Amino acid sequence: MIHYNEIGLKGKNQPLFLRRLEANLLRATGEAGVRRVEQRSGRKADWEVIRGRLHSVFGIANFSLAERVEPDMGALKAAVGNALAGRTFRSFKVAARRAYKQFPLTSEDINRDLGAFVQAQTQAAVDLEQPELTIHVEVLPRDLYFSFGREAGSGGLPVGVSGRVVSLLSGGIDSPVAAHRLMKRGCQVVFVHFHGFPFLDATSRDKAVELAQLLTRFQYRSHLYLVPFGEIQREVVVGAPAPLRVVLYRRLMGRIAEQIARREDAKALVTGESLGQVASQTLENLAVIEEAVGMPVLRPLIGSDKEEIVQQARALQTYDISIIPDQDCCRLFVPRHPATFSSLDEVRAVESQLPIEKLVQMGLDQMEIQAFEFPEESREPGTPRVAESREG
Ligand code: ATP
Ligand code: MG
């Protein structure tokens, strides 16, 4: 038992101090055989909050709130009996799992023994097919755990195990959903948003900030790169025929995002494109766009209908932000009818007349970086997000 002193007065920063203390303690005593330092407080864990948070942790098949008892059937029955008091259900089953094979009873024995006890106490019927209540029992070497029911987790892989990707985050509905799909497959996602400010108002930029913050709850730390794109677009307009502009903008976005990916040690770009959804998303145009990028361009929504994407966006709570009207930079200097088909030769010919490298550099020089954390514990309320230096 270790008590700390001044840390008790630290308020909002307390978790930061405690984590550091914990790490230092382990460092100091690990060699002598200490495996684990546990923070215990008188505060009761808030299951409703924990439950909500667990739903946004990837890599979980299911979870439940379990109670621990001594590895003994008498103790198990007493505790289950206690926990069931006041609960009404017509049918139930016991589903025991014996991870610790030396336990004297098999899982079948436990099912029968505990089942008979519960039946006698509650008069509920045993139903192995569709029970109203399932009592899970887990047998571990030093303890038994039981829980009622299980909740499905979000599945996927733990964020971080698949490496990093750079997500092109517009203010729209699709790209946040696309980013979320990659997080679910274990990627840490870096966000990049291109905005038309000061040529246009700052709404799209503000939306990107809010979206990045929302998505950070799945990966705990994020970077958002905000790249001013209006000036770049103005230079493209001077040298490019109107129908080709959207594809040229996209190729420039891709090139700038690729440079950011290289700085962030990310291995691929992610977009919210879906085949045929708009003029720039034909197979021909997708090919021309990705030709400008020297790394894979992942498009997790390529085969999704708008309706499916909208449903996911609602579930993610990004939808309400995405539908706020904004002035997307891609509407700047864009013709009413962009080309649905662009040939690479044609695009290259136009680009050869443009200072492409200079434009990419301009974006990189002018971009701003914001950092996000979830939960936002180490930032005092009202202070700006840490703006890091551009030379990351
Ligand atoms: P979204 O709903 O994600 O905006 P969209 O249906 O509007 O997609 P487009 O406007 O063609 O489709 O954009 C296709 C993809 O290009 C987006 O999903 C996003 O990944 C990227 N993109 C478009 N505009 C921007 C921007 N201003 N900043 C960053 N990425 C962008
Ligand atoms: Mg869009």
CSV table of C-alpha atoms and ligand atoms in Angstrom, one decimal:
chain,number,residue,atom,x,y,z
A,1,MET,CA,0.0,0.0,0.0
A,2,ILE,CA,1.5,3.3,-1.1
A,3,HIS,CA,0.0,6.7,-0.3
A,4,TYR,CA,0.9,9.8,-2.3
A,5,ASN,CA,1.2,13.3,-1.0
A,6,GLU,CA,0.8,16.5,-3.1
A,7,ILE,CA,-0.6,14.8,-6.1
A,8,GLY,CA,-3.9,14.7,-4.2
A,9,LEU,CA,-4.1,18.5,-4.8
A,10,LYS,CA,-3.5,18.4,-8.6
A,11,GLY,CA,-7.1,18.6,-9.8
A,12,LYS,CA,-7.4,18.2,-13.6
A,13,ASN,CA,-3.8,17.1,-14.0
A,14,GLN,CA,-4.0,14.4,-11.4
A,15,PRO,CA,-4.3,11.4,-13.8
A,16,LEU,CA,-1.1,12.6,-15.5
A,17,PHE,CA,0.8,12.7,-12.2
A,18,LEU,CA,-0.6,9.3,-11.2
A,19,ARG,CA,0.4,7.7,-14.5
A,20,ARG,CA,3.9,9.0,-14.1
A,21,LEU,CA,4.1,7.9,-10.5
A,22,GLU,CA,2.9,4.4,-11.5
A,23,ALA,CA,5.5,4.2,-14.3
A,24,ASN,CA,8.2,5.3,-12.0
A,25,LEU,CA,7.2,2.8,-9.3
A,26,LEU,CA,7.3,0.0,-11.8
A,27,ARG,CA,10.6,1.2,-13.1
A,28,ALA,CA,12.0,1.2,-9.5
A,29,THR,CA,10.6,-2.1,-8.3
A,30,GLY,CA,10.0,-4.2,-11.5
A,31,GLU,CA,13.4,-5.8,-11.3
A,32,ALA,CA,12.7,-6.9,-7.8
A,33,GLY,CA,9.6,-8.8,-8.9
A,34,VAL,CA,6.8,-6.3,-8.9
A,35,ARG,CA,4.5,-6.9,-11.9
A,36,ARG,CA,1.7,-4.5,-11.4
A,37,VAL,CA,0.9,-1.2,-9.7
A,38,GLU,CA,-2.8,-0.7,-9.2
A,39,GLN,CA,-4.5,2.6,-8.4
A,40,ARG,CA,-7.2,2.1,-5.9
A,41,SER,CA,-9.5,4.8,-4.7
A,42,GLY,CA,-12.7,5.0,-2.7
A,43,ARG,CA,-14.5,6.2,-5.8
A,44,LYS,CA,-16.9,3.6,-7.3
A,45,ALA,CA,-16.4,2.9,-10.9
A,46,ASP,CA,-19.2,4.3,-13.0
A,47,TRP,CA,-20.4,1.3,-15.1
A,48,GLU,CA,-22.6,3.4,-17.4
A,49,VAL,CA,-19.6,5.6,-18.4
A,50,ILE,CA,-17.3,2.6,-18.7
A,51,ARG,CA,-19.8,0.7,-20.8
A,52,GLY,CA,-20.1,3.6,-23.3
A,53,ARG,CA,-16.3,3.9,-23.5
A,54,LEU,CA,-15.9,0.1,-24.1
A,55,HIS,CA,-18.1,0.4,-27.2
A,56,SER,CA,-15.4,2.6,-28.8
A,57,VAL,CA,-12.5,0.3,-28.1
A,58,PHE,CA,-11.7,-1.8,-31.1
A,59,GLY,CA,-10.6,-5.5,-30.6
A,60,ILE,CA,-13.4,-6.4,-28.2
A,61,ALA,CA,-15.8,-9.2,-29.2
A,62,ASN,CA,-18.1,-8.9,-26.1
A,63,PHE,CA,-18.0,-7.6,-22.5
A,64,SER,CA,-19.9,-7.7,-19.3
A,65,LEU,CA,-19.7,-6.4,-15.7
A,66,ALA,CA,-18.4,-9.4,-13.8
A,67,GLU,CA,-18.2,-10.1,-10.1
A,68,ARG,CA,-15.3,-12.0,-8.6
A,69,VAL,CA,-15.6,-14.7,-5.9
A,70,GLU,CA,-13.4,-17.3,-4.3
A,71,PRO,CA,-12.8,-20.4,-6.3
A,72,ASP,CA,-15.5,-22.4,-4.4
A,73,MET,CA,-19.0,-23.5,-5.4
A,74,GLY,CA,-20.5,-22.4,-2.1
A,75,ALA,CA,-19.1,-18.9,-2.5
A,76,LEU,CA,-20.3,-18.8,-6.1
A,77,LYS,CA,-23.9,-19.8,-5.2
A,78,ALA,CA,-24.1,-17.3,-2.4
A,79,ALA,CA,-22.9,-14.4,-4.5
A,80,VAL,CA,-25.1,-15.3,-7.5
A,81,GLY,CA,-28.0,-15.7,-5.2
A,82,ASN,CA,-27.3,-12.3,-3.8
A,83,ALA,CA,-26.9,-10.7,-7.2
A,84,LEU,CA,-30.2,-12.2,-8.5
A,85,ALA,CA,-32.2,-10.9,-5.6
A,86,GLY,CA,-34.9,-8.5,-7.0
A,87,ARG,CA,-34.4,-9.6,-10.6
A,88,THR,CA,-37.3,-11.3,-12.3
A,89,PHE,CA,-36.9,-13.6,-15.3
A,90,ARG,CA,-38.8,-16.6,-16.5
A,91,SER,CA,-36.0,-18.7,-18.0
A,92,PHE,CA,-32.2,-18.8,-17.7
A,93,LYS,CA,-29.2,-20.9,-18.4
A,94,VAL,CA,-25.7,-21.2,-16.9
A,95,ALA,CA,-22.8,-21.0,-19.3
A,96,ALA,CA,-19.6,-21.9,-17.5
A,97,ARG,CA,-16.1,-21.8,-19.1
A,98,ARG,CA,-13.2,-23.5,-17.4
A,99,ALA,CA,-10.0,-21.9,-18.6
A,100,TYR,CA,-8.3,-23.4,-15.6
A,101,LYS,CA,-8.5,-27.1,-16.1
A,102,GLN,CA,-7.4,-28.1,-12.6
A,103,PHE,CA,-10.6,-26.8,-11.1
A,104,PRO,CA,-12.3,-29.9,-9.6
A,105,LEU,CA,-15.6,-29.4,-11.4
A,106,THR,CA,-16.0,-29.5,-15.2
A,107,SER,CA,-18.0,-26.7,-16.8
A,108,GLU,CA,-20.9,-29.1,-17.2
A,109,ASP,CA,-20.8,-29.8,-13.5
A,110,ILE,CA,-20.9,-26.1,-12.8
A,111,ASN,CA,-23.8,-25.6,-15.2
A,112,ARG,CA,-25.8,-28.3,-13.5
A,113,ASP,CA,-24.9,-27.5,-9.9
A,114,LEU,CA,-25.4,-23.7,-10.1
A,115,GLY,CA,-28.4,-24.2,-12.4
A,116,ALA,CA,-30.2,-26.4,-9.8
A,117,PHE,CA,-29.5,-23.8,-7.1
A,118,VAL,CA,-30.8,-20.9,-9.2
A,119,GLN,CA,-33.9,-22.9,-10.2
A,120,ALA,CA,-34.7,-23.7,-6.6
A,121,GLN,CA,-34.2,-20.1,-5.5
A,122,THR,CA,-36.1,-18.3,-8.3
A,123,GLN,CA,-38.5,-20.9,-9.7
A,124,ALA,CA,-37.4,-19.9,-13.2
A,125,ALA,CA,-37.1,-22.6,-15.9
A,126,VAL,CA,-33.9,-23.7,-17.5
A,127,ASP,CA,-33.9,-22.9,-21.2
A,128,LEU,CA,-30.8,-23.7,-23.1
A,129,GLU,CA,-32.1,-22.4,-26.4
A,130,GLN,CA,-33.5,-18.9,-25.7
A,131,PRO,CA,-33.0,-18.1,-22.1
A,132,GLU,CA,-34.1,-14.7,-20.9
A,133,LEU,CA,-31.0,-14.5,-18.7
A,134,THR,CA,-27.6,-16.1,-19.2
A,135,ILE,CA,-25.4,-16.5,-16.2
A,136,HIS,CA,-21.8,-16.7,-17.4
A,137,VAL,CA,-19.2,-18.2,-15.2
A,138,GLU,CA,-15.4,-18.1,-15.9
A,139,VAL,CA,-13.0,-20.3,-14.0
A,140,LEU,CA,-9.5,-18.9,-13.6
A,141,PRO,CA,-6.7,-20.2,-11.4
A,142,ARG,CA,-7.3,-18.1,-8.3
A,143,ASP,CA,-10.8,-16.8,-8.9
A,144,LEU,CA,-14.3,-17.4,-10.3
A,145,TYR,CA,-16.1,-14.7,-12.2
A,146,PHE,CA,-19.8,-14.5,-12.9
A,147,SER,CA,-21.8,-12.0,-15.0
A,148,PHE,CA,-25.3,-11.7,-16.4
A,149,GLY,CA,-25.6,-11.3,-20.1
A,150,ARG,CA,-23.0,-10.0,-22.4
A,151,GLU,CA,-22.9,-7.0,-24.6
A,152,ALA,CA,-21.4,-7.1,-28.1
A,153,GLY,CA,-18.2,-5.0,-28.5
A,154,SER,CA,-17.3,-3.2,-31.7
A,155,GLY,CA,-15.0,-6.0,-33.0
A,156,GLY,CA,-12.0,-5.0,-35.2
A,157,LEU,CA,-8.4,-4.8,-34.2
A,158,PRO,CA,-6.7,-2.7,-31.5
A,159,VAL,CA,-6.0,0.7,-32.8
A,160,GLY,CA,-2.3,1.0,-33.6
A,161,VAL,CA,-1.4,-2.6,-34.5
A,162,SER,CA,-1.9,-2.0,-38.3
A,163,GLY,CA,0.3,1.1,-38.5
A,164,ARG,CA,-0.6,4.6,-39.6
A,165,VAL,CA,-2.6,6.1,-42.4
A,166,VAL,CA,-3.4,9.6,-43.5
A,167,SER,CA,-7.1,10.3,-44.0
A,168,LEU,CA,-8.3,13.1,-46.3
A,169,LEU,CA,-11.0,14.5,-44.1
A,170,SER,CA,-13.4,16.9,-45.9
A,171,GLY,CA,-16.3,18.4,-43.9
A,172,GLY,CA,-18.6,15.9,-45.7
A,173,ILE,CA,-20.4,12.7,-44.6
A,174,ASP,CA,-18.2,10.1,-46.2
A,175,SER,CA,-14.7,10.8,-45.2
A,176,PRO,CA,-15.2,10.5,-41.4
A,177,VAL,CA,-16.9,7.1,-41.9
A,178,ALA,CA,-14.0,6.0,-44.1
A,179,ALA,CA,-11.5,7.0,-41.4
A,180,HIS,CA,-13.4,5.1,-38.8
A,181,ARG,CA,-13.3,2.0,-40.9
A,182,LEU,CA,-9.5,2.1,-41.0
A,183,MET,CA,-9.3,2.7,-37.2
A,184,LYS,CA,-11.5,-0.4,-36.8
A,185,ARG,CA,-8.9,-2.4,-38.7
A,186,GLY,CA,-6.2,-1.3,-36.3
A,187,CYS,CA,-4.9,1.9,-38.0
A,188,GLN,CA,-3.8,5.1,-36.2
A,189,VAL,CA,-5.3,7.8,-38.4
A,190,VAL,CA,-3.7,11.2,-39.1
A,191,PHE,CA,-6.2,13.7,-40.5
A,192,VAL,CA,-5.6,16.2,-43.3
A,193,HIS,CA,-8.1,18.9,-44.3
A,194,PHE,CA,-7.8,21.3,-47.2
A,195,HIS,CA,-9.8,24.5,-46.8
A,196,GLY,CA,-10.5,27.6,-48.8
A,197,PHE,CA,-10.1,30.1,-46.0
A,198,PRO,CA,-9.6,33.1,-46.4
A,199,PHE,CA,-11.2,33.0,-49.9
A,200,LEU,CA,-14.2,31.2,-48.3
A,201,ASP,CA,-15.5,31.3,-44.8
A,202,ALA,CA,-14.0,29.0,-42.1
A,203,THR,CA,-16.9,26.6,-41.7
A,204,SER,CA,-15.3,23.6,-43.4
A,205,ARG,CA,-12.2,24.1,-41.3
A,206,ASP,CA,-14.2,24.3,-38.1
A,207,LYS,CA,-16.1,21.2,-39.1
A,208,ALA,CA,-12.9,19.3,-39.7
A,209,VAL,CA,-11.7,20.3,-36.2
A,210,GLU,CA,-14.9,19.0,-34.6
A,211,LEU,CA,-14.9,15.8,-36.7
A,212,ALA,CA,-11.2,15.1,-35.8
A,213,GLN,CA,-12.1,15.6,-32.1
A,214,LEU,CA,-15.1,13.2,-32.3
A,215,LEU,CA,-13.0,10.5,-34.1
A,216,THR,CA,-10.2,10.9,-31.5
A,217,ARG,CA,-12.4,8.9,-29.0
A,218,PHE,CA,-11.5,5.8,-31.0
A,219,GLN,CA,-7.7,6.4,-31.0
A,220,TYR,CA,-7.0,8.7,-28.0
A,221,ARG,CA,-4.5,10.9,-29.8
A,222,SER,CA,-4.8,12.6,-33.2
A,223,HIS,CA,-3.1,15.1,-35.4
A,224,LEU,CA,-5.1,17.3,-37.8
A,225,TYR,CA,-3.3,19.1,-40.6
A,226,LEU,CA,-5.1,22.1,-41.9
A,227,VAL,CA,-3.9,23.1,-45.3
A,228,PRO,CA,-4.9,26.4,-47.0
A,229,PHE,CA,-5.8,25.4,-50.5
A,230,GLY,CA,-7.4,28.6,-52.0
A,231,GLU,CA,-4.2,30.1,-53.3
A,232,ILE,CA,-3.1,26.8,-54.8
A,233,GLN,CA,-6.5,26.5,-56.6
A,234,ARG,CA,-6.1,30.0,-57.9
A,235,GLU,CA,-2.9,29.1,-59.6
A,236,VAL,CA,-4.4,25.9,-61.1
A,237,VAL,CA,-7.3,27.9,-62.5
A,238,VAL,CA,-5.0,30.1,-64.5
A,239,GLY,CA,-3.5,27.2,-66.4
A,240,ALA,CA,-6.2,24.5,-66.5
A,241,PRO,CA,-9.3,24.0,-68.6
A,242,ALA,CA,-12.4,24.1,-66.4
A,243,PRO,CA,-13.6,20.5,-66.7
A,244,LEU,CA,-10.2,19.1,-65.5
A,245,ARG,CA,-9.9,21.2,-62.4
A,246,VAL,CA,-11.5,18.9,-59.9
A,247,VAL,CA,-9.1,16.1,-60.9
A,248,LEU,CA,-6.2,18.4,-60.8
A,249,TYR,CA,-7.2,19.6,-57.3
A,250,ARG,CA,-7.5,16.0,-56.1
A,251,ARG,CA,-4.1,15.1,-57.5
A,252,LEU,CA,-2.6,18.1,-55.6
A,253,MET,CA,-4.3,17.1,-52.4
A,254,GLY,CA,-3.0,13.6,-52.9
A,255,ARG,CA,0.6,14.8,-53.4
A,256,ILE,CA,0.5,17.1,-50.3
A,257,ALA,CA,-1.2,14.4,-48.2
A,258,GLU,CA,1.6,12.0,-49.3
A,259,GLN,CA,4.3,14.3,-48.0
A,260,ILE,CA,2.4,14.6,-44.7
A,261,ALA,CA,2.2,10.8,-44.6
A,262,ARG,CA,5.9,10.5,-45.1
A,263,ARG,CA,6.5,12.9,-42.1
A,264,GLU,CA,4.1,11.0,-40.0
A,265,ASP,CA,5.5,7.6,-41.0
A,266,ALA,CA,2.1,6.7,-42.5
A,267,LYS,CA,1.9,4.0,-45.2
A,268,ALA,CA,-1.2,4.9,-47.1
A,269,LEU,CA,-3.9,7.5,-47.8
A,270,VAL,CA,-7.6,7.1,-47.1
A,271,THR,CA,-10.5,8.8,-48.8
A,272,GLY,CA,-14.2,8.7,-48.6
A,273,GLU,CA,-14.8,8.0,-52.3
A,274,SER,CA,-17.6,5.7,-53.4
A,275,LEU,CA,-17.8,4.5,-56.9
A,276,GLY,CA,-20.0,6.6,-59.1
A,277,GLN,CA,-21.3,8.8,-56.3
A,278,VAL,CA,-20.2,12.0,-58.0
A,279,ALA,CA,-18.5,13.0,-61.3
A,280,SER,CA,-15.0,12.8,-59.9
A,281,GLN,CA,-15.6,9.3,-58.6
A,282,THR,CA,-15.6,7.3,-61.9
A,283,LEU,CA,-13.1,4.5,-62.4
A,284,GLU,CA,-11.3,6.7,-64.9
A,285,ASN,CA,-10.9,9.6,-62.6
A,286,LEU,CA,-10.0,7.5,-59.6
A,287,ALA,CA,-7.2,6.0,-61.6
A,288,VAL,CA,-5.9,9.4,-62.7
A,289,ILE,CA,-6.1,10.8,-59.1
A,290,GLU,CA,-4.2,8.0,-57.5
A,291,GLU,CA,-1.5,8.0,-60.3
A,292,ALA,CA,-0.2,11.2,-58.6
A,293,VAL,CA,0.4,9.4,-55.3
A,294,GLY,CA,3.3,7.1,-54.6
A,295,MET,CA,1.6,5.1,-51.9
A,296,PRO,CA,-1.7,3.0,-51.7
A,297,VAL,CA,-4.9,5.1,-51.7
A,298,LEU,CA,-7.4,3.2,-49.6
A,299,ARG,CA,-11.1,3.7,-50.3
A,300,PRO,CA,-13.0,1.7,-47.7
A,301,LEU,CA,-16.4,3.0,-48.9
A,302,ILE,CA,-15.9,2.2,-52.6
A,303,GLY,CA,-18.7,-0.3,-52.7
A,304,SER,CA,-21.1,1.3,-50.2
A,305,ASP,CA,-24.3,3.0,-51.0
A,306,LYS,CA,-24.9,6.5,-49.7
A,307,GLU,CA,-27.7,5.3,-47.5
A,308,GLU,CA,-25.4,2.8,-45.7
A,309,ILE,CA,-22.8,5.5,-45.2
A,310,VAL,CA,-25.3,7.9,-43.8
A,311,GLN,CA,-26.5,5.2,-41.3
A,312,GLN,CA,-22.9,4.7,-40.1
A,313,ALA,CA,-22.3,8.4,-39.9
A,314,ARG,CA,-25.4,8.7,-37.6
A,315,ALA,CA,-24.2,5.9,-35.4
A,316,LEU,CA,-20.8,7.6,-35.2
A,317,GLN,CA,-22.4,11.0,-34.4
A,318,THR,CA,-20.4,12.6,-37.1
A,319,TYR,CA,-23.5,13.1,-39.3
A,320,ASP,CA,-24.9,16.2,-37.6
A,321,ILE,CA,-21.6,17.9,-38.0
A,322,SER,CA,-21.1,16.8,-41.6
A,323,ILE,CA,-24.5,18.2,-42.7
A,324,ILE,CA,-23.8,21.7,-41.5
A,325,PRO,CA,-23.7,23.7,-44.8
A,326,ASP,CA,-20.2,24.8,-45.6
A,327,GLN,CA,-18.1,26.2,-48.5
A,328,ASP,CA,-16.0,23.2,-49.5
A,329,CYS,CA,-12.8,24.4,-51.2
A,330,CYS,CA,-13.6,22.0,-54.1
A,331,ARG,CA,-16.5,24.2,-55.1
A,332,LEU,CA,-14.1,27.1,-55.5
A,333,PHE,CA,-13.4,27.8,-59.1
A,334,VAL,CA,-15.1,24.6,-60.3
A,335,PRO,CA,-17.3,24.4,-63.4
A,336,ARG,CA,-20.9,23.3,-63.2
A,337,HIS,CA,-20.0,20.1,-65.1
A,338,PRO,CA,-16.7,18.6,-64.2
A,339,ALA,CA,-15.3,15.9,-66.5
A,340,THR,CA,-16.4,12.4,-65.7
A,341,PHE,CA,-13.6,11.1,-67.8
A,342,SER,CA,-10.1,12.5,-67.8
A,343,SER,CA,-7.2,11.1,-69.7
A,344,LEU,CA,-3.9,10.9,-67.9
A,345,ASP,CA,-2.1,12.3,-71.0
A,346,GLU,CA,-4.3,15.3,-71.0
A,347,VAL,CA,-3.9,15.9,-67.3
A,348,ARG,CA,-0.1,15.5,-67.4
A,349,ALA,CA,0.1,17.9,-70.3
A,350,VAL,CA,-1.8,20.5,-68.3
A,351,GLU,CA,0.3,19.8,-65.2
A,352,SER,CA,3.5,20.3,-67.1
A,353,GLN,CA,2.5,23.9,-67.5
A,354,LEU,CA,1.9,24.3,-63.8
A,355,PRO,CA,4.5,24.8,-61.0
A,356,ILE,CA,3.4,21.6,-59.3
A,357,GLU,CA,6.3,21.2,-56.9
A,358,LYS,CA,6.0,24.8,-55.8
A,359,LEU,CA,2.3,24.4,-55.2
A,360,VAL,CA,2.9,21.3,-53.0
A,361,GLN,CA,5.5,23.1,-51.1
A,362,MET,CA,3.2,26.1,-50.6
A,363,GLY,CA,0.7,23.8,-48.9
A,364,LEU,CA,3.3,22.3,-46.7
A,365,ASP,CA,4.7,25.6,-45.7
A,366,GLN,CA,1.4,27.1,-44.8
A,367,MET,CA,-0.3,24.2,-43.1
A,368,GLU,CA,-1.2,24.3,-39.4
A,369,ILE,CA,-1.2,21.3,-37.1
A,370,GLN,CA,-3.7,20.7,-34.3
A,371,ALA,CA,-3.3,18.0,-31.6
A,372,PHE,CA,-6.3,16.2,-30.0
A,373,GLU,CA,-6.6,13.9,-27.0
A,374,PHE,CA,-9.3,11.8,-25.6
A,375,PRO,CA,-10.2,12.1,-22.8
A,376,GLU,CA,-9.2,15.7,-22.8
A,377,GLU,CA,-7.7,15.5,-19.3
A,378,SER,CA,-4.3,17.2,-19.7
A,379,ARG,CA,-5.6,20.3,-21.3
A,380,GLU,CA,-6.9,23.0,-19.0
A,381,PRO,CA,-10.3,24.2,-20.2
A,382,GLY,CA,-10.1,27.3,-22.5
A,383,THR,CA,-6.5,26.8,-23.5
A,384,PRO,CA,-5.8,26.2,-27.2
A,385,ARG,CA,-4.8,22.8,-28.5
A,386,VAL,CA,-1.1,22.4,-28.7
A,387,ALA,CA,0.0,23.8,-32.0
A,388,GLU,CA,3.2,22.0,-32.9
A,389,SER,CA,6.0,23.2,-35.0
A,390,ARG,CA,5.7,22.6,-38.7
A,391,GLU,CA,9.0,20.8,-38.9
A,392,GLY,CA,7.6,17.6,-37.3
B,1,ATP,P1,-17.2,13.5,-48.4
B,1,ATP,O1,-18.6,13.2,-48.0
B,1,ATP,O2,-16.1,12.7,-47.6
B,1,ATP,O3,-16.9,15.0,-48.5
B,1,ATP,P2,-17.9,13.5,-51.1
B,1,ATP,O4,-18.9,12.5,-51.4
B,1,ATP,O5,-18.2,14.9,-50.9
B,1,ATP,O6,-17.1,13.0,-49.9
B,1,ATP,P3,-15.8,14.4,-52.9
B,1,ATP,O7,-16.1,15.8,-52.6
B,1,ATP,O8,-15.6,13.9,-54.3
B,1,ATP,O9,-16.8,13.4,-52.3
B,1,ATP,O10,-14.5,14.0,-52.1
B,1,ATP,C1,-14.0,12.7,-52.2
B,1,ATP,C2,-12.9,12.5,-51.1
B,1,ATP,O11,-11.8,13.4,-51.3
B,1,ATP,C3,-13.5,12.8,-49.7
B,1,ATP,O12,-14.1,11.7,-49.2
B,1,ATP,C4,-12.2,13.1,-49.0
B,1,ATP,O13,-11.5,11.9,-48.6
B,1,ATP,C5,-11.4,13.8,-50.0
B,1,ATP,N1,-11.6,15.3,-49.9
B,1,ATP,C6,-12.4,16.0,-50.7
B,1,ATP,N2,-12.4,17.3,-50.3
B,1,ATP,C7,-11.5,17.4,-49.3
B,1,ATP,C8,-11.0,18.5,-48.5
B,1,ATP,N3,-11.4,19.7,-48.6
B,1,ATP,N4,-10.0,18.2,-47.6
B,1,ATP,C9,-9.6,16.9,-47.4
B,1,ATP,N5,-10.1,15.9,-48.1
B,1,ATP,C10,-11.0,16.1,-49.1
B,2,MG,MG,-17.3,16.4,-49.9
